[in-house]
Amino acid sequence: SQTIHQWPATLVQPVGSPLSLECTVEGTSNPNLYWYRQAAGRGLQLLFYSVGIGQISSEVPQNLSASRPQDRQFILSSKKLLLSDSGFYLCAWSMAEPQHFGDGTRLSIL
Amino acid sequence: AQSVTQPDIHITVSEGASLELRCNYSYGATPYLFWYVQSPGQGLQLLLKYFSGDTLVQGIKGFEAEFKRSQSSFNLRKPSVHWSDAAEYFCAVVSGAGSYQLTFGKGTKLSVIP
């Protein structure tokens, strides 16, 4: 069966520091991969999705970026974090529908 | 663009009572519809989905949902709520095959009184 892993589970970072969140999927090949952000009271916002290695689509302009260096690995990065980057970040995968979610990373910016 | 509205931000029910969470969507054609549940600090778990066919769909944990095209609704129901159902519930829509945009409602938080 397929599983999705996200790490770290929680992260506290100072403003202006870099960020790297990692997501990996097991048990499937060439999945679609997604990064969402969940901010308090604002629901889930799709940030990036990828349909293959090196293929990244951005939904929202921001200081975040995503990369897919391997088929089942999806990385969310930032060179300099802002206070507004705080939130709960969720990775998801799908082969068609539906999307299946990881357990998320709680990011707090100080 | 498609949108999803969950009009109830917070609902409180007694354990054993019935539950209905409302979801309305905006999309021209037949959408793909989903309900997810999120426990505090956790990811989202799929409860059920509707693609086509029978408009009443059964999901996990005793939940069901009914697609009503005339009302653009996809309400989630459960006949008897358990304390473990306390969580946040999200309705979501994908605008058909080939689209990668999963649009979520803002969620309904469910509290259960023992």
PDB file of C-alpha atoms in Angstrom:
ATOM      1  CA  SER A   1       0.000   0.000   0.000  1.00  0.00           C
ATOM      2  CA  GLN A   2       0.991   3.596  -0.499  1.00  0.00           C
ATOM      3  CA  THR A   3       2.268   5.765   2.322  1.00  0.00           C
ATOM      4  CA  ILE A   4       3.302   9.392   2.543  1.00  0.00           C
ATOM      5  CA  HIS A   5       5.817  10.812   4.974  1.00  0.00           C
ATOM      6  CA  GLN A   6       6.451  14.402   5.932  1.00  0.00           C
ATOM      7  CA  TRP A   7       9.146  15.798   8.174  1.00  0.00           C
ATOM      8  CA  PRO A   8       9.754  17.435  10.433  1.00  0.00           C
ATOM      9  CA  ALA A   9       6.443  17.341  12.297  1.00  0.00           C
ATOM     10  CA  THR A  10       7.089  20.694  13.953  1.00  0.00           C
ATOM     11  CA  LEU A  11       9.563  23.439  13.234  1.00  0.00           C
ATOM     12  CA  VAL A  12      10.325  26.767  14.873  1.00  0.00           C
ATOM     13  CA  GLN A  13      12.388  29.153  12.776  1.00  0.00           C
ATOM     14  CA  PRO A  14      13.447  32.803  13.094  1.00  0.00           C
ATOM     15  CA  VAL A  15      12.390  35.367  10.531  1.00  0.00           C
ATOM     16  CA  GLY A  16      14.832  35.493   7.644  1.00  0.00           C
ATOM     17  CA  SER A  17      16.095  31.950   8.070  1.00  0.00           C
ATOM     18  CA  PRO A  18      15.907  29.330   5.291  1.00  0.00           C
ATOM     19  CA  LEU A  19      13.399  26.496   5.134  1.00  0.00           C
ATOM     20  CA  SER A  20      13.353  22.978   3.812  1.00  0.00           C
ATOM     21  CA  LEU A  21      10.394  20.651   4.290  1.00  0.00           C
ATOM     22  CA  GLU A  22      10.495  17.199   2.800  1.00  0.00           C
ATOM     23  CA  CYS A  23       7.794  14.837   1.640  1.00  0.00           C
ATOM     24  CA  THR A  24       8.230  11.314   0.282  1.00  0.00           C
ATOM     25  CA  VAL A  25       5.760   8.790  -1.035  1.00  0.00           C
ATOM     26  CA  GLU A  26       6.189   5.036  -0.996  1.00  0.00           C
ATOM     27  CA  GLY A  27       4.399   2.289  -2.842  1.00  0.00           C
ATOM     28  CA  THR A  28       3.632   4.074  -6.103  1.00  0.00           C
ATOM     29  CA  SER A  29       5.385   5.494  -9.138  1.00  0.00           C
ATOM     30  CA  ASN A  30       5.052   8.868 -10.843  1.00  0.00           C
ATOM     31  CA  PRO A  31       2.428  10.267  -8.483  1.00  0.00           C
ATOM     32  CA  ASN A  32       1.115  13.794  -8.674  1.00  0.00           C
ATOM     33  CA  LEU A  33       2.464  15.669  -5.651  1.00  0.00           C
ATOM     34  CA  TYR A  34       1.092  18.735  -3.899  1.00  0.00           C
ATOM     35  CA  TRP A  35       2.022  21.240  -1.209  1.00  0.00           C
ATOM     36  CA  TYR A  36      -0.742  23.003   0.703  1.00  0.00           C
ATOM     37  CA  ARG A  37      -0.665  25.566   3.448  1.00  0.00           C
ATOM     38  CA  GLN A  38      -3.320  25.754   6.120  1.00  0.00           C
ATOM     39  CA  ALA A  39      -3.443  29.052   7.991  1.00  0.00           C
ATOM     40  CA  ALA A  40      -5.774  29.601  10.916  1.00  0.00           C
ATOM     41  CA  GLY A  41      -9.256  30.503   9.732  1.00  0.00           C
ATOM     42  CA  ARG A  42      -8.279  30.481   6.065  1.00  0.00           C
ATOM     43  CA  GLY A  43      -8.734  26.873   5.002  1.00  0.00           C
ATOM     44  CA  LEU A  44      -6.286  25.051   2.774  1.00  0.00           C
ATOM     45  CA  GLN A  45      -4.423  26.818   0.012  1.00  0.00           C
ATOM     46  CA  LEU A  46      -2.682  24.948  -2.795  1.00  0.00           C
ATOM     47  CA  LEU A  47       0.873  26.239  -3.116  1.00  0.00           C
ATOM     48  CA  PHE A  48       2.534  23.932  -5.665  1.00  0.00           C
ATOM     49  CA  TYR A  49       1.855  20.778  -7.575  1.00  0.00           C
ATOM     50  CA  SER A  50       4.022  18.489  -9.650  1.00  0.00           C
ATOM     51  CA  VAL A  51       3.113  15.899 -12.272  1.00  0.00           C
ATOM     52  CA  GLY A  52       6.660  14.602 -12.719  1.00  0.00           C
ATOM     53  CA  ILE A  53      10.339  14.991 -11.881  1.00  0.00           C
ATOM     54  CA  GLY A  54      11.427  18.576 -12.331  1.00  0.00           C
ATOM     55  CA  GLN A  55       7.898  19.739 -13.228  1.00  0.00           C
ATOM     56  CA  ILE A  56       6.564  22.287 -10.761  1.00  0.00           C
ATOM     57  CA  SER A  57       3.494  24.484 -11.057  1.00  0.00           C
ATOM     58  CA  SER A  58       2.989  27.371  -8.686  1.00  0.00           C
ATOM     59  CA  GLU A  59      -0.476  28.447  -7.692  1.00  0.00           C
ATOM     60  CA  VAL A  60       0.347  31.369  -5.462  1.00  0.00           C
ATOM     61  CA  PRO A  61       3.170  33.937  -5.783  1.00  0.00           C
ATOM     62  CA  GLN A  62       5.228  34.010  -2.604  1.00  0.00           C
ATOM     63  CA  ASN A  63       8.736  33.597  -1.284  1.00  0.00           C
ATOM     64  CA  LEU A  64       8.416  29.808  -1.266  1.00  0.00           C
ATOM     65  CA  SER A  65       9.623  27.380  -3.904  1.00  0.00           C
ATOM     66  CA  ALA A  66       9.249  23.681  -4.535  1.00  0.00           C
ATOM     67  CA  SER A  67      11.413  21.053  -6.140  1.00  0.00           C
ATOM     68  CA  ARG A  68      11.022  17.435  -7.142  1.00  0.00           C
ATOM     69  CA  PRO A  69      14.496  15.950  -7.413  1.00  0.00           C
ATOM     70  CA  GLN A  70      13.245  12.351  -7.457  1.00  0.00           C
ATOM     71  CA  ASP A  71      10.022  10.682  -8.555  1.00  0.00           C
ATOM     72  CA  ARG A  72       8.600  10.340  -5.060  1.00  0.00           C
ATOM     73  CA  GLN A  73      10.268  13.235  -3.287  1.00  0.00           C
ATOM     74  CA  PHE A  74       8.822  16.727  -3.016  1.00  0.00           C
ATOM     75  CA  ILE A  75      10.604  19.545  -1.211  1.00  0.00           C
ATOM     76  CA  LEU A  76       9.277  22.915  -0.092  1.00  0.00           C
ATOM     77  CA  SER A  77      11.904  25.610   0.408  1.00  0.00           C
ATOM     78  CA  SER A  78      12.447  29.224   1.233  1.00  0.00           C
ATOM     79  CA  LYS A  79      15.591  31.317   1.274  1.00  0.00           C
ATOM     80  CA  LYS A  80      14.258  33.806   3.825  1.00  0.00           C
ATOM     81  CA  LEU A  81      11.174  33.113   5.914  1.00  0.00           C
ATOM     82  CA  LEU A  82       8.584  35.772   6.670  1.00  0.00           C
ATOM     83  CA  LEU A  83       6.249  35.940   9.652  1.00  0.00           C
ATOM     84  CA  SER A  84       3.385  35.313   7.251  1.00  0.00           C
ATOM     85  CA  ASP A  85       4.858  31.917   6.365  1.00  0.00           C
ATOM     86  CA  SER A  86       3.669  30.498   9.667  1.00  0.00           C
ATOM     87  CA  GLY A  87       1.123  27.751   9.306  1.00  0.00           C
ATOM     88  CA  PHE A  88       0.498  24.080   8.855  1.00  0.00           C
ATOM     89  CA  TYR A  89       2.012  22.660   5.688  1.00  0.00           C
ATOM     90  CA  LEU A  90       0.548  19.558   4.142  1.00  0.00           C
ATOM     91  CA  CYS A  91       1.909  17.375   1.396  1.00  0.00           C
ATOM     92  CA  ALA A  92      -0.411  15.216  -0.664  1.00  0.00           C
ATOM     93  CA  TRP A  93      -0.196  12.690  -3.498  1.00  0.00           C
ATOM     94  CA  SER A  94      -2.572  11.284  -6.057  1.00  0.00           C
ATOM     95  CA  MET A  95      -2.573   9.041  -9.103  1.00  0.00           C
ATOM     96  CA  ALA A  96      -5.924  10.373 -10.255  1.00  0.00           C
ATOM     97  CA  GLU A  97      -8.352  11.323  -7.531  1.00  0.00           C
ATOM     98  CA  PRO A  98      -8.601  11.545  -4.588  1.00  0.00           C
ATOM     99  CA  GLN A  99      -5.597  13.161  -3.010  1.00  0.00           C
ATOM    100  CA  HIS A 100      -4.043  11.550   0.053  1.00  0.00           C
ATOM    101  CA  PHE A 101      -2.429  13.695   2.706  1.00  0.00           C
ATOM    102  CA  GLY A 102       0.557  13.425   4.998  1.00  0.00           C
ATOM    103  CA  ASP A 103       0.450  14.319   8.676  1.00  0.00           C
ATOM    104  CA  GLY A 104       1.707  17.838   8.099  1.00  0.00           C
ATOM    105  CA  THR A 105       4.417  20.133   9.442  1.00  0.00           C
ATOM    106  CA  ARG A 106       3.588  22.849  11.942  1.00  0.00           C
ATOM    107  CA  LEU A 107       5.830  25.824  11.117  1.00  0.00           C
ATOM    108  CA  SER A 108       6.145  28.678  13.598  1.00  0.00           C
ATOM    109  CA  ILE A 109       8.122  31.784  12.722  1.00  0.00           C
ATOM    110  CA  LEU A 110       9.599  33.864  15.543  1.00  0.00           C
TER     111      LEU A 110
ATOM    112  CA  ALA B   1     -13.370  29.237 -11.034  1.00  0.00           C
ATOM    113  CA  GLN B   2     -14.883  26.702  -8.732  1.00  0.00           C
ATOM    114  CA  SER B   3     -15.588  27.514  -5.093  1.00  0.00           C
ATOM    115  CA  VAL B   4     -16.813  25.669  -2.032  1.00  0.00           C
ATOM    116  CA  THR B   5     -18.859  27.108   0.795  1.00  0.00           C
ATOM    117  CA  GLN B   6     -19.282  25.519   4.172  1.00  0.00           C
ATOM    118  CA  PRO B   7     -21.718  27.885   5.889  1.00  0.00           C
ATOM    119  CA  ASP B   8     -21.268  26.503   9.402  1.00  0.00           C
ATOM    120  CA  ILE B   9     -17.957  27.361  11.040  1.00  0.00           C
ATOM    121  CA  HIS B  10     -18.673  25.436  14.251  1.00  0.00           C
ATOM    122  CA  ILE B  11     -21.347  22.898  15.140  1.00  0.00           C
ATOM    123  CA  THR B  12     -21.956  21.267  18.512  1.00  0.00           C
ATOM    124  CA  VAL B  13     -24.008  18.103  18.842  1.00  0.00           C
ATOM    125  CA  SER B  14     -24.686  15.625  21.610  1.00  0.00           C
ATOM    126  CA  GLU B  15     -23.263  12.154  21.373  1.00  0.00           C
ATOM    127  CA  GLY B  16     -25.790   9.878  19.714  1.00  0.00           C
ATOM    128  CA  ALA B  17     -27.512  12.697  17.881  1.00  0.00           C
ATOM    129  CA  SER B  18     -27.657  12.896  14.113  1.00  0.00           C
ATOM    130  CA  LEU B  19     -25.366  15.177  12.156  1.00  0.00           C
ATOM    131  CA  GLU B  20     -25.537  17.065   8.902  1.00  0.00           C
ATOM    132  CA  LEU B  21     -22.703  19.275   7.663  1.00  0.00           C
ATOM    133  CA  ARG B  22     -23.511  21.510   4.757  1.00  0.00           C
ATOM    134  CA  CYS B  23     -21.451  22.052   1.633  1.00  0.00           C
ATOM    135  CA  ASN B  24     -22.318  24.075  -1.446  1.00  0.00           C
ATOM    136  CA  TYR B  25     -20.148  24.300  -4.518  1.00  0.00           C
ATOM    137  CA  SER B  26     -19.975  26.537  -7.506  1.00  0.00           C
ATOM    138  CA  TYR B  27     -19.030  24.916 -10.784  1.00  0.00           C
ATOM    139  CA  GLY B  28     -20.700  24.688 -14.176  1.00  0.00           C
ATOM    140  CA  ALA B  29     -20.298  21.000 -14.953  1.00  0.00           C
ATOM    141  CA  THR B  30     -20.435  17.945 -12.730  1.00  0.00           C
ATOM    142  CA  PRO B  31     -17.610  18.234 -10.247  1.00  0.00           C
ATOM    143  CA  TYR B  32     -15.686  15.623  -8.344  1.00  0.00           C
ATOM    144  CA  LEU B  33     -16.618  16.115  -4.686  1.00  0.00           C
ATOM    145  CA  PHE B  34     -14.901  15.009  -1.493  1.00  0.00           C
ATOM    146  CA  TRP B  35     -15.230  15.170   2.250  1.00  0.00           C
ATOM    147  CA  TYR B  36     -12.124  15.050   4.417  1.00  0.00           C
ATOM    148  CA  VAL B  37     -11.753  14.975   8.195  1.00  0.00           C
ATOM    149  CA  GLN B  38      -8.888  16.479  10.176  1.00  0.00           C
ATOM    150  CA  SER B  39      -8.155  15.761  13.820  1.00  0.00           C
ATOM    151  CA  PRO B  40      -6.135  18.423  15.687  1.00  0.00           C
ATOM    152  CA  GLY B  41      -2.530  18.553  14.537  1.00  0.00           C
ATOM    153  CA  GLN B  42      -3.072  15.830  11.960  1.00  0.00           C
ATOM    154  CA  GLY B  43      -3.335  15.576   8.218  1.00  0.00           C
ATOM    155  CA  LEU B  44      -6.549  15.119   6.274  1.00  0.00           C
ATOM    156  CA  GLN B  45      -8.249  11.762   5.951  1.00  0.00           C
ATOM    157  CA  LEU B  46     -10.631  11.061   3.105  1.00  0.00           C
ATOM    158  CA  LEU B  47     -14.139  10.183   4.289  1.00  0.00           C
ATOM    159  CA  LEU B  48     -15.857   9.733   0.928  1.00  0.00           C
ATOM    160  CA  LYS B  49     -15.936  10.888  -2.666  1.00  0.00           C
ATOM    161  CA  TYR B  50     -18.422  11.427  -5.465  1.00  0.00           C
ATOM    162  CA  PHE B  51     -17.480  11.208  -9.133  1.00  0.00           C
ATOM    163  CA  SER B  52     -20.655  10.092 -10.849  1.00  0.00           C
ATOM    164  CA  GLY B  53     -23.505   7.594 -10.590  1.00  0.00           C
ATOM    165  CA  ASP B  54     -25.493   7.043  -7.410  1.00  0.00           C
ATOM    166  CA  THR B  55     -25.928  10.404  -5.733  1.00  0.00           C
ATOM    167  CA  LEU B  56     -25.844   8.909  -2.234  1.00  0.00           C
ATOM    168  CA  VAL B  57     -22.336   7.799  -1.376  1.00  0.00           C
ATOM    169  CA  GLN B  58     -21.197   5.852   1.625  1.00  0.00           C
ATOM    170  CA  GLY B  59     -17.895   6.528   3.326  1.00  0.00           C
ATOM    171  CA  ILE B  60     -15.824   5.375   6.230  1.00  0.00           C
ATOM    172  CA  LYS B  61     -16.742   5.729   9.897  1.00  0.00           C
ATOM    173  CA  GLY B  62     -20.475   5.545   9.145  1.00  0.00           C
ATOM    174  CA  PHE B  63     -20.625   8.778   7.147  1.00  0.00           C
ATOM    175  CA  GLU B  64     -22.618   9.324   3.977  1.00  0.00           C
ATOM    176  CA  ALA B  65     -23.148  12.259   1.655  1.00  0.00           C
ATOM    177  CA  GLU B  66     -25.735  13.132  -0.952  1.00  0.00           C
ATOM    178  CA  PHE B  67     -25.016  14.999  -4.175  1.00  0.00           C
ATOM    179  CA  LYS B  68     -27.875  17.272  -5.203  1.00  0.00           C
ATOM    180  CA  ARG B  69     -27.191  18.928  -8.517  1.00  0.00           C
ATOM    181  CA  SER B  70     -30.262  21.185  -8.339  1.00  0.00           C
ATOM    182  CA  GLN B  71     -29.027  22.640  -5.065  1.00  0.00           C
ATOM    183  CA  SER B  72     -25.289  22.478  -5.854  1.00  0.00           C
ATOM    184  CA  SER B  73     -24.887  20.723  -2.543  1.00  0.00           C
ATOM    185  CA  PHE B  74     -22.968  17.783  -1.147  1.00  0.00           C
ATOM    186  CA  ASN B  75     -23.994  17.524   2.492  1.00  0.00           C
ATOM    187  CA  LEU B  76     -22.351  15.093   4.883  1.00  0.00           C
ATOM    188  CA  ARG B  77     -24.499  13.085   7.271  1.00  0.00           C
ATOM    189  CA  LYS B  78     -24.163  10.615  10.088  1.00  0.00           C
ATOM    190  CA  PRO B  79     -27.147   9.106  11.926  1.00  0.00           C
ATOM    191  CA  SER B  80     -25.479   8.834  15.337  1.00  0.00           C
ATOM    192  CA  VAL B  81     -22.412  10.827  16.295  1.00  0.00           C
ATOM    193  CA  HIS B  82     -19.675   9.393  18.491  1.00  0.00           C
ATOM    194  CA  TRP B  83     -17.363  11.458  20.712  1.00  0.00           C
ATOM    195  CA  SER B  84     -14.450  10.401  18.484  1.00  0.00           C
ATOM    196  CA  ASP B  85     -16.070  12.246  15.553  1.00  0.00           C
ATOM    197  CA  ALA B  86     -15.057  15.580  17.064  1.00  0.00           C
ATOM    198  CA  ALA B  87     -12.766  17.093  14.431  1.00  0.00           C
ATOM    199  CA  GLU B  88     -12.764  19.554  11.567  1.00  0.00           C
ATOM    200  CA  TYR B  89     -14.471  18.586   8.334  1.00  0.00           C
ATOM    201  CA  PHE B  90     -13.597  19.900   4.906  1.00  0.00           C
ATOM    202  CA  CYS B  91     -15.571  19.698   1.716  1.00  0.00           C
ATOM    203  CA  ALA B  92     -13.551  19.903  -1.496  1.00  0.00           C
ATOM    204  CA  VAL B  93     -14.091  19.939  -5.245  1.00  0.00           C
ATOM    205  CA  VAL B  94     -11.996  19.155  -8.305  1.00  0.00           C
ATOM    206  CA  SER B  95     -13.262  20.553 -11.555  1.00  0.00           C
ATOM    207  CA  GLY B  96     -13.239  17.257 -13.454  1.00  0.00           C
ATOM    208  CA  ALA B  97     -10.683  14.800 -14.730  1.00  0.00           C
ATOM    209  CA  GLY B  98      -7.289  16.186 -15.583  1.00  0.00           C
ATOM    210  CA  SER B  99      -7.504  19.125 -13.224  1.00  0.00           C
ATOM    211  CA  TYR B 100      -5.084  19.302 -10.321  1.00  0.00           C
ATOM    212  CA  GLN B 101      -6.838  22.091  -8.495  1.00  0.00           C
ATOM    213  CA  LEU B 102      -8.499  20.773  -5.341  1.00  0.00           C
ATOM    214  CA  THR B 103     -10.518  23.639  -3.871  1.00  0.00           C
ATOM    215  CA  PHE B 104     -11.449  23.377  -0.217  1.00  0.00           C
ATOM    216  CA  GLY B 105     -14.132  24.980   1.870  1.00  0.00           C
ATOM    217  CA  LYS B 106     -12.990  26.721   5.031  1.00  0.00           C
ATOM    218  CA  GLY B 107     -14.075  23.808   7.166  1.00  0.00           C
ATOM    219  CA  THR B 108     -16.635  23.060   9.855  1.00  0.00           C
ATOM    220  CA  LYS B 109     -15.422  22.289  13.345  1.00  0.00           C
ATOM    221  CA  LEU B 110     -17.513  19.649  15.067  1.00  0.00           C
ATOM    222  CA  SER B 111     -17.707  19.462  18.844  1.00  0.00           C
ATOM    223  CA  VAL B 112     -19.435  16.526  20.531  1.00  0.00           C
ATOM    224  CA  ILE B 113     -21.022  16.783  23.973  1.00  0.00           C
ATOM    225  CA  PRO B 114     -20.804  13.524  25.922  1.00  0.00           C
TER     226      PRO B 114
END
